[in-house]
Amino acid sequence: MNLGAPSALYPRLWGLIERAQARAAAALPPLGLVYPCDALAMQAADAIARQRVARPVLIGPRKDMERAAELAGVDMSAFECVYTHAPEPAAAAALAVQGVHEGRLTALMKGALHTDELMSAVVSRDHGLRTEARISHAFLFDLPRYHKLLALADCVVNISPDLKTKRDVLGNAVALLQALEIAEPKVAIVSAVESVNPAIPATLDAQELVALSRAGLWPGAQVEGPFGFDNAFSSKAAAIKGMNSQIAGDADLMLMPDLNAGNMLYKSFVYVGGGECAGLVLGAKVPIVLTSRADSLLARIASVALATLARRTH
């Protein structure tokens, strides 16, 4: 499948891919592609291998994977395959997690199984991939009307995060940005309004997170908030409202108040704003790429590239 010209759309995402290619040049990191039992997953495996950002290891039932490879026109013999004895996706997820524990896989990617089928194996208290960090998710967007990559967290995993959860989500996302050599990431805590209002709990959380940052919880990060989305995204909007901020219009990360707001903004960035993104689950022993059937092939490749670049944060 055609990914398009690297020099045309989304040059910042292509920059991530090129950095991952350079990092993986000496030895391609093994990526466990879990239950790649449809044509989309097999096409992604082929593109990942061709772009040389990782080495896909296909994990699932042999007959179903062979059928998917045939539909996709992909030569499955070109890949390392780990076959499950049971046809259910849960068996593939368990085998993938085992591969991480045994040191044979350095990242995972969701194939043609439901997110909860993969994540239930990841978060299992007995055999999963939990660490001391809370599991969260971050997107990295290449937007036509923004001057650099912009991260959003959390738009996928944590539904109604309290202050403690937001603290962990912010920490995971800052660590990711610092792994991408953004030593002093600028973080905007986003709410409906830019002033502290006791009737809007997210603004109180923003106030506390700024205080934690000033106390040194996230060395190097600059954290301000609360921001309305308009004045986080636009320095002009912030100036009109009389805000004096080093982050307005120049944020590297927007911390969202909850999943409803985050998920709607992420989809607006893609479907209305014409953006493209890479995304990762953070806080597990290895980076995890969660894909949607609606994701473009470029988004899948860029997410794997992000996993390759993020490995030292885990």
mmCIF file of C-alpha atoms in Angstrom:
data_model
loop_
_atom_site.group_PDB
_atom_site.id
_atom_site.type_symbol
_atom_site.label_atom_id
_atom_site.label_comp_id
_atom_site.label_asym_id
_atom_site.label_seq_id
_atom_site.Cartn_x
_atom_site.Cartn_y
_atom_site.Cartn_z
ATOM 1 C CA MET A 1 0.000 0.000 0.000
ATOM 2 C CA ASN A 2 1.175 3.529 -0.788
ATOM 3 C CA LEU A 3 2.122 5.637 2.213
ATOM 4 C CA GLY A 4 2.501 8.797 0.165
ATOM 5 C CA ALA A 5 5.533 10.991 -0.414
ATOM 6 C CA PRO A 6 7.566 11.619 2.759
ATOM 7 C CA SER A 7 8.265 15.206 1.726
ATOM 8 C CA ALA A 8 4.602 16.049 1.180
ATOM 9 C CA LEU A 9 2.034 15.721 3.968
ATOM 10 C CA TYR A 10 2.934 15.259 7.638
ATOM 11 C CA PRO A 11 6.682 15.943 7.483
ATOM 12 C CA ARG A 12 7.014 15.782 11.282
ATOM 13 C CA LEU A 13 5.606 12.250 11.447
ATOM 14 C CA TRP A 14 7.903 11.269 8.601
ATOM 15 C CA GLY A 15 10.723 12.739 10.656
ATOM 16 C CA LEU A 16 9.806 10.335 13.475
ATOM 17 C CA ILE A 17 9.830 7.442 11.021
ATOM 18 C CA GLU A 18 13.248 8.440 9.695
ATOM 19 C CA ARG A 19 14.639 8.706 13.225
ATOM 20 C CA ALA A 20 13.274 5.268 14.058
ATOM 21 C CA GLN A 21 14.804 3.848 10.875
ATOM 22 C CA ALA A 22 18.177 5.258 11.883
ATOM 23 C CA ARG A 23 17.870 3.883 15.404
ATOM 24 C CA ALA A 24 16.768 0.454 14.171
ATOM 25 C CA ALA A 25 19.392 0.218 11.427
ATOM 26 C CA ALA A 26 21.831 -1.902 13.432
ATOM 27 C CA ALA A 27 19.188 -4.365 14.678
ATOM 28 C CA LEU A 28 15.466 -4.179 14.011
ATOM 29 C CA PRO A 29 13.583 -4.401 17.327
ATOM 30 C CA PRO A 30 11.131 -7.324 17.469
ATOM 31 C CA LEU A 31 7.509 -6.146 17.528
ATOM 32 C CA GLY A 32 4.828 -8.626 18.573
ATOM 33 C CA LEU A 33 1.873 -8.165 16.202
ATOM 34 C CA VAL A 34 -0.935 -9.763 18.178
ATOM 35 C CA TYR A 35 -3.584 -11.721 16.271
ATOM 36 C CA PRO A 36 -2.976 -10.311 12.751
ATOM 37 C CA CYS A 37 -5.949 -12.190 11.370
ATOM 38 C CA ASP A 38 -7.332 -9.693 8.896
ATOM 39 C CA ALA A 39 -5.980 -8.052 5.741
ATOM 40 C CA LEU A 40 -5.424 -4.673 7.420
ATOM 41 C CA ALA A 41 -3.147 -6.147 10.064
ATOM 42 C CA MET A 42 -1.174 -8.099 7.479
ATOM 43 C CA GLN A 43 -0.790 -5.023 5.293
ATOM 44 C CA ALA A 44 0.505 -3.162 8.335
ATOM 45 C CA ALA A 45 3.026 -5.942 9.035
ATOM 46 C CA ASP A 46 4.267 -5.745 5.443
ATOM 47 C CA ALA A 47 4.575 -1.930 5.601
ATOM 48 C CA ILE A 48 6.383 -2.016 8.960
ATOM 49 C CA ALA A 49 8.903 -4.483 7.560
ATOM 50 C CA ARG A 50 9.372 -2.485 4.344
ATOM 51 C CA GLN A 51 9.851 0.786 6.242
ATOM 52 C CA ARG A 52 12.344 -0.955 8.565
ATOM 53 C CA VAL A 53 11.134 0.634 11.791
ATOM 54 C CA ALA A 54 10.746 -2.760 13.524
ATOM 55 C CA ARG A 55 10.693 -6.493 12.799
ATOM 56 C CA PRO A 56 7.113 -7.794 13.034
ATOM 57 C CA VAL A 57 6.642 -11.127 14.786
ATOM 58 C CA LEU A 58 3.201 -12.519 13.922
ATOM 59 C CA ILE A 59 1.379 -14.138 16.853
ATOM 60 C CA GLY A 60 -1.863 -16.041 16.346
ATOM 61 C CA PRO A 61 -3.581 -19.147 14.938
ATOM 62 C CA ARG A 62 -1.832 -20.401 11.821
ATOM 63 C CA LYS A 63 -4.852 -20.958 9.548
ATOM 64 C CA ASP A 64 -6.409 -17.576 10.333
ATOM 65 C CA MET A 65 -3.129 -15.748 9.750
ATOM 66 C CA GLU A 66 -2.529 -17.590 6.485
ATOM 67 C CA ARG A 67 -6.016 -16.663 5.295
ATOM 68 C CA ALA A 68 -5.432 -13.008 6.207
ATOM 69 C CA ALA A 69 -2.059 -12.968 4.451
ATOM 70 C CA GLU A 70 -3.625 -14.388 1.297
ATOM 71 C CA LEU A 71 -6.346 -11.720 1.342
ATOM 72 C CA ALA A 72 -3.724 -9.003 1.802
ATOM 73 C CA GLY A 73 -1.371 -10.392 -0.847
ATOM 74 C CA VAL A 74 1.396 -10.677 1.749
ATOM 75 C CA ASP A 75 4.044 -13.403 1.840
ATOM 76 C CA MET A 76 3.777 -14.712 5.403
ATOM 77 C CA SER A 77 6.945 -16.798 5.015
ATOM 78 C CA ALA A 78 8.924 -13.536 5.204
ATOM 79 C CA PHE A 79 7.980 -13.158 8.888
ATOM 80 C CA GLU A 80 8.793 -14.924 12.106
ATOM 81 C CA CYS A 81 5.546 -16.524 13.269
ATOM 82 C CA VAL A 82 4.499 -17.750 16.705
ATOM 83 C CA TYR A 83 1.460 -20.001 16.408
ATOM 84 C CA THR A 84 -1.149 -20.416 19.117
ATOM 85 C CA HIS A 85 -2.730 -23.767 19.874
ATOM 86 C CA ALA A 86 -6.137 -22.164 20.421
ATOM 87 C CA PRO A 87 -7.943 -19.984 17.853
ATOM 88 C CA GLU A 88 -9.159 -17.350 20.344
ATOM 89 C CA PRO A 89 -7.512 -13.901 20.405
ATOM 90 C CA ALA A 90 -6.895 -14.252 24.156
ATOM 91 C CA ALA A 91 -4.413 -17.046 23.435
ATOM 92 C CA ALA A 92 -2.426 -14.749 21.137
ATOM 93 C CA ALA A 93 -2.459 -11.950 23.719
ATOM 94 C CA ALA A 94 -1.183 -14.296 26.433
ATOM 95 C CA LEU A 95 1.584 -15.593 24.167
ATOM 96 C CA ALA A 96 2.609 -12.040 23.279
ATOM 97 C CA VAL A 97 2.883 -11.069 26.940
ATOM 98 C CA GLN A 98 4.942 -14.201 27.565
ATOM 99 C CA GLY A 99 7.253 -13.160 24.719
ATOM 100 C CA VAL A 100 7.873 -9.840 26.454
ATOM 101 C CA HIS A 101 8.673 -11.562 29.758
ATOM 102 C CA GLU A 102 11.118 -13.857 27.963
ATOM 103 C CA GLY A 103 12.856 -10.913 26.307
ATOM 104 C CA ARG A 104 11.901 -11.916 22.761
ATOM 105 C CA LEU A 105 9.684 -8.877 22.092
ATOM 106 C CA THR A 106 10.424 -5.210 22.787
ATOM 107 C CA ALA A 107 6.988 -3.786 21.855
ATOM 108 C CA LEU A 108 3.469 -5.016 21.091
ATOM 109 C CA MET A 109 0.918 -3.995 18.488
ATOM 110 C CA LYS A 110 -2.795 -4.755 18.380
ATOM 111 C CA GLY A 111 -3.967 -6.744 15.373
ATOM 112 C CA ALA A 112 -7.505 -7.940 14.633
ATOM 113 C CA LEU A 113 -8.623 -8.368 18.234
ATOM 114 C CA HIS A 114 -10.560 -6.072 20.530
ATOM 115 C CA THR A 115 -8.586 -3.650 22.666
ATOM 116 C CA ASP A 116 -9.891 -5.180 25.895
ATOM 117 C CA GLU A 117 -8.729 -8.645 24.766
ATOM 118 C CA LEU A 118 -5.155 -7.397 24.461
ATOM 119 C CA MET A 119 -5.182 -5.049 27.440
ATOM 120 C CA SER A 120 -6.663 -7.639 29.820
ATOM 121 C CA ALA A 121 -3.519 -9.711 29.252
ATOM 122 C CA VAL A 122 -1.309 -6.634 29.632
ATOM 123 C CA VAL A 123 -2.834 -5.496 32.940
ATOM 124 C CA SER A 124 -3.198 -8.967 34.486
ATOM 125 C CA ARG A 125 -1.846 -8.792 38.033
ATOM 126 C CA ASP A 126 -0.459 -12.333 37.851
ATOM 127 C CA HIS A 127 1.174 -12.495 34.425
ATOM 128 C CA GLY A 128 0.788 -9.055 32.840
ATOM 129 C CA LEU A 129 3.125 -6.222 31.991
ATOM 130 C CA ARG A 130 2.299 -3.772 34.775
ATOM 131 C CA THR A 131 5.005 -1.587 36.266
ATOM 132 C CA GLU A 132 4.894 0.885 39.129
ATOM 133 C CA ALA A 133 3.548 3.447 36.656
ATOM 134 C CA ARG A 134 -0.140 3.721 35.825
ATOM 135 C CA ILE A 135 -1.132 2.597 32.344
ATOM 136 C CA SER A 136 -2.030 5.556 30.123
ATOM 137 C CA HIS A 137 -2.026 6.590 26.473
ATOM 138 C CA ALA A 138 -0.578 9.484 24.494
ATOM 139 C CA PHE A 139 -1.061 10.645 20.908
ATOM 140 C CA LEU A 140 1.450 12.707 18.968
ATOM 141 C CA PHE A 141 -0.128 14.844 16.226
ATOM 142 C CA ASP A 142 1.196 16.411 13.059
ATOM 143 C CA LEU A 143 -1.298 19.234 12.452
ATOM 144 C CA PRO A 144 -1.370 21.510 9.392
ATOM 145 C CA ARG A 145 -2.010 24.589 11.571
ATOM 146 C CA TYR A 146 0.514 23.928 14.331
ATOM 147 C CA HIS A 147 4.241 24.482 14.091
ATOM 148 C CA LYS A 148 5.476 21.301 15.769
ATOM 149 C CA LEU A 149 4.324 17.904 16.977
ATOM 150 C CA LEU A 150 1.637 18.174 19.641
ATOM 151 C CA ALA A 151 0.877 15.447 22.190
ATOM 152 C CA LEU A 152 -2.531 14.748 23.760
ATOM 153 C CA ALA A 153 -3.099 12.615 26.856
ATOM 154 C CA ASP A 154 -5.166 10.721 27.801
ATOM 155 C CA CYS A 155 -7.669 10.161 25.009
ATOM 156 C CA VAL A 156 -7.960 6.357 25.166
ATOM 157 C CA VAL A 157 -7.375 4.623 28.513
ATOM 158 C CA ASN A 158 -8.303 6.641 31.616
ATOM 159 C CA ILE A 159 -11.974 7.624 31.536
ATOM 160 C CA SER A 160 -12.509 10.028 34.443
ATOM 161 C CA PRO A 161 -9.056 10.597 35.912
ATOM 162 C CA ASP A 162 -8.717 12.026 39.400
ATOM 163 C CA LEU A 163 -5.768 14.182 40.418
ATOM 164 C CA LYS A 164 -3.519 11.198 41.195
ATOM 165 C CA THR A 165 -4.295 9.622 37.847
ATOM 166 C CA LYS A 166 -3.646 12.885 35.997
ATOM 167 C CA ARG A 167 -0.317 13.154 37.772
ATOM 168 C CA ASP A 168 0.660 9.731 36.425
ATOM 169 C CA VAL A 169 -0.689 10.404 32.926
ATOM 170 C CA LEU A 170 1.315 13.629 32.802
ATOM 171 C CA GLY A 171 4.448 11.863 34.025
ATOM 172 C CA ASN A 172 4.175 9.125 31.386
ATOM 173 C CA ALA A 173 3.659 11.650 28.597
ATOM 174 C CA VAL A 174 6.530 13.882 29.747
ATOM 175 C CA ALA A 175 8.839 10.844 29.846
ATOM 176 C CA LEU A 176 7.804 9.993 26.278
ATOM 177 C CA LEU A 177 8.553 13.516 25.035
ATOM 178 C CA GLN A 178 11.899 13.536 26.813
ATOM 179 C CA ALA A 179 12.733 10.205 25.145
ATOM 180 C CA LEU A 180 12.109 12.046 21.863
ATOM 181 C CA GLU A 181 14.789 14.558 22.954
ATOM 182 C CA ILE A 182 12.365 17.291 23.986
ATOM 183 C CA ALA A 183 14.291 17.976 27.176
ATOM 184 C CA GLU A 184 11.968 20.697 28.529
ATOM 185 C CA PRO A 185 8.466 19.857 27.287
ATOM 186 C CA LYS A 186 5.858 22.586 27.634
ATOM 187 C CA VAL A 187 2.660 21.214 29.167
ATOM 188 C CA ALA A 188 -0.739 22.926 29.020
ATOM 189 C CA ILE A 189 -3.368 21.622 31.445
ATOM 190 C CA VAL A 190 -6.599 22.048 29.477
ATOM 191 C CA SER A 191 -10.082 22.671 30.861
ATOM 192 C CA ALA A 192 -13.232 24.416 29.660
ATOM 193 C CA VAL A 193 -11.936 27.741 31.001
ATOM 194 C CA GLU A 194 -8.605 29.353 31.794
ATOM 195 C CA SER A 195 -9.400 30.465 35.344
ATOM 196 C CA VAL A 196 -9.710 28.417 38.513
ATOM 197 C CA ASN A 197 -13.377 27.772 39.248
ATOM 198 C CA PRO A 198 -14.404 25.496 42.145
ATOM 199 C CA ALA A 199 -17.481 24.475 40.147
ATOM 200 C CA ILE A 200 -15.178 22.959 37.478
ATOM 201 C CA PRO A 201 -13.014 20.319 39.199
ATOM 202 C CA ALA A 202 -10.587 20.115 36.261
ATOM 203 C CA THR A 203 -9.457 23.672 36.972
ATOM 204 C CA LEU A 204 -8.663 22.750 40.589
ATOM 205 C CA ASP A 205 -6.693 19.732 39.332
ATOM 206 C CA ALA A 206 -4.785 22.030 36.986
ATOM 207 C CA GLN A 207 -3.869 24.309 39.872
ATOM 208 C CA GLU A 208 -2.545 21.342 41.881
ATOM 209 C CA LEU A 209 -0.577 19.921 38.941
ATOM 210 C CA VAL A 210 1.120 23.268 38.390
ATOM 211 C CA ALA A 211 2.059 23.329 42.079
ATOM 212 C CA LEU A 212 3.491 19.788 41.835
ATOM 213 C CA SER A 213 5.539 20.812 38.810
ATOM 214 C CA ARG A 214 6.941 23.828 40.642
ATOM 215 C CA ALA A 215 7.903 21.483 43.476
ATOM 216 C CA GLY A 216 10.046 19.519 40.997
ATOM 217 C CA LEU A 217 7.919 16.436 40.335
ATOM 218 C CA TRP A 218 8.689 16.471 36.581
ATOM 219 C CA PRO A 219 12.257 17.779 36.169
ATOM 220 C CA GLY A 220 12.651 19.815 33.005
ATOM 221 C CA ALA A 221 8.947 20.099 32.236
ATOM 222 C CA GLN A 222 7.214 23.481 32.194
ATOM 223 C CA VAL A 223 3.602 23.089 33.345
ATOM 224 C CA GLU A 224 0.913 25.785 33.253
ATOM 225 C CA GLY A 225 -2.857 25.781 33.597
ATOM 226 C CA PRO A 226 -5.698 25.839 33.525
ATOM 227 C CA PHE A 227 -5.989 26.764 29.855
ATOM 228 C CA GLY A 228 -9.017 26.846 27.624
ATOM 229 C CA PHE A 229 -8.218 24.983 24.441
ATOM 230 C CA ASP A 230 -8.187 28.217 22.437
ATOM 231 C CA ASN A 231 -5.511 29.915 24.491
ATOM 232 C CA ALA A 232 -3.432 26.750 24.853
ATOM 233 C CA PHE A 233 -3.374 26.339 21.070
ATOM 234 C CA SER A 234 -3.070 30.017 20.093
ATOM 235 C CA SER A 235 -0.804 32.661 21.602
ATOM 236 C CA LYS A 236 -2.987 35.268 19.904
ATOM 237 C CA ALA A 237 -6.078 34.003 21.742
ATOM 238 C CA ALA A 238 -4.126 34.055 25.003
ATOM 239 C CA ALA A 239 -2.937 37.621 24.403
ATOM 240 C CA ILE A 240 -6.468 38.814 23.663
ATOM 241 C CA LYS A 241 -7.522 37.435 27.045
ATOM 242 C CA GLY A 242 -4.594 39.107 28.780
ATOM 243 C CA MET A 243 -2.751 35.891 29.624
ATOM 244 C CA ASN A 244 0.998 36.074 30.256
ATOM 245 C CA SER A 245 2.248 32.609 29.332
ATOM 246 C CA GLN A 246 5.378 30.976 27.929
ATOM 247 C CA ILE A 247 3.330 27.951 26.894
ATOM 248 C CA ALA A 248 0.273 29.437 25.153
ATOM 249 C CA GLY A 249 0.572 28.667 21.447
ATOM 250 C CA ASP A 250 3.755 26.645 21.975
ATOM 251 C CA ALA A 251 2.666 23.600 24.009
ATOM 252 C CA ASP A 252 4.300 20.222 23.395
ATOM 253 C CA LEU A 253 1.604 18.423 25.412
ATOM 254 C CA MET A 254 -1.996 19.110 26.280
ATOM 255 C CA LEU A 255 -3.247 17.206 29.303
ATOM 256 C CA MET A 256 -6.976 16.695 28.811
ATOM 257 C CA PRO A 257 -9.538 16.776 31.663
ATOM 258 C CA ASP A 258 -11.130 13.405 30.830
ATOM 259 C CA LEU A 259 -11.535 10.833 28.107
ATOM 260 C CA ASN A 260 -14.690 12.426 26.672
ATOM 261 C CA ALA A 261 -12.907 15.701 25.975
ATOM 262 C CA GLY A 262 -9.679 14.028 24.886
ATOM 263 C CA ASN A 263 -11.250 11.526 22.531
ATOM 264 C CA MET A 264 -13.428 14.138 20.849
ATOM 265 C CA LEU A 265 -10.481 16.491 20.398
ATOM 266 C CA TYR A 266 -8.310 13.719 18.968
ATOM 267 C CA LYS A 267 -10.959 12.802 16.397
ATOM 268 C CA SER A 268 -11.526 16.472 15.602
ATOM 269 C CA PHE A 269 -7.809 16.906 14.952
ATOM 270 C CA VAL A 270 -7.963 14.042 12.427
ATOM 271 C CA TYR A 271 -11.348 14.430 10.761
ATOM 272 C CA VAL A 272 -11.826 18.206 10.921
ATOM 273 C CA GLY A 273 -8.295 19.535 11.298
ATOM 274 C CA GLY A 274 -6.694 17.252 8.706
ATOM 275 C CA GLY A 275 -4.086 15.991 11.158
ATOM 276 C CA GLU A 276 -2.379 12.625 11.428
ATOM 277 C CA CYS A 277 -1.045 10.954 14.541
ATOM 278 C CA ALA A 278 1.019 8.291 16.211
ATOM 279 C CA GLY A 279 -0.089 6.798 19.527
ATOM 280 C CA LEU A 280 1.219 4.571 22.303
ATOM 281 C CA VAL A 281 0.094 2.934 25.506
ATOM 282 C CA LEU A 282 2.608 3.954 28.175
ATOM 283 C CA GLY A 283 3.398 2.662 31.646
ATOM 284 C CA ALA A 284 3.693 -1.034 30.736
ATOM 285 C CA LYS A 285 6.984 -2.936 30.510
ATOM 286 C CA VAL A 286 7.082 -2.249 26.775
ATOM 287 C CA PRO A 287 5.370 0.289 24.498
ATOM 288 C CA ILE A 288 2.058 -0.910 23.075
ATOM 289 C CA VAL A 289 0.522 0.260 19.800
ATOM 290 C CA LEU A 290 -3.285 0.216 19.849
ATOM 291 C CA THR A 291 -4.748 0.505 16.386
ATOM 292 C CA SER A 292 -8.230 1.134 15.076
ATOM 293 C CA ARG A 293 -9.612 -0.147 11.800
ATOM 294 C CA ALA A 294 -10.109 3.512 10.866
ATOM 295 C CA ASP A 295 -6.411 4.332 11.342
ATOM 296 C CA SER A 296 -4.408 5.124 8.223
ATOM 297 C CA LEU A 297 -1.427 3.031 7.280
ATOM 298 C CA LEU A 298 0.809 6.031 7.960
ATOM 299 C CA ALA A 299 -0.583 6.298 11.491
ATOM 300 C CA ARG A 300 0.215 2.629 12.098
ATOM 301 C CA ILE A 301 3.783 2.956 10.811
ATOM 302 C CA ALA A 302 4.362 6.197 12.722
ATOM 303 C CA SER A 303 3.057 4.581 15.926
ATOM 304 C CA VAL A 304 5.515 1.708 15.555
ATOM 305 C CA ALA A 305 8.271 4.238 14.882
ATOM 306 C CA LEU A 306 7.263 6.023 18.090
ATOM 307 C CA ALA A 307 7.462 2.712 19.978
ATOM 308 C CA THR A 308 10.977 2.151 18.626
ATOM 309 C CA LEU A 309 12.067 5.618 19.752
ATOM 310 C CA ALA A 310 10.306 5.325 23.140
ATOM 311 C CA ARG A 311 11.802 2.023 24.240
ATOM 312 C CA ARG A 312 14.293 3.582 26.631
ATOM 313 C CA THR A 313 11.432 5.022 28.708
ATOM 314 C CA HIS A 314 10.338 1.515 29.771
#
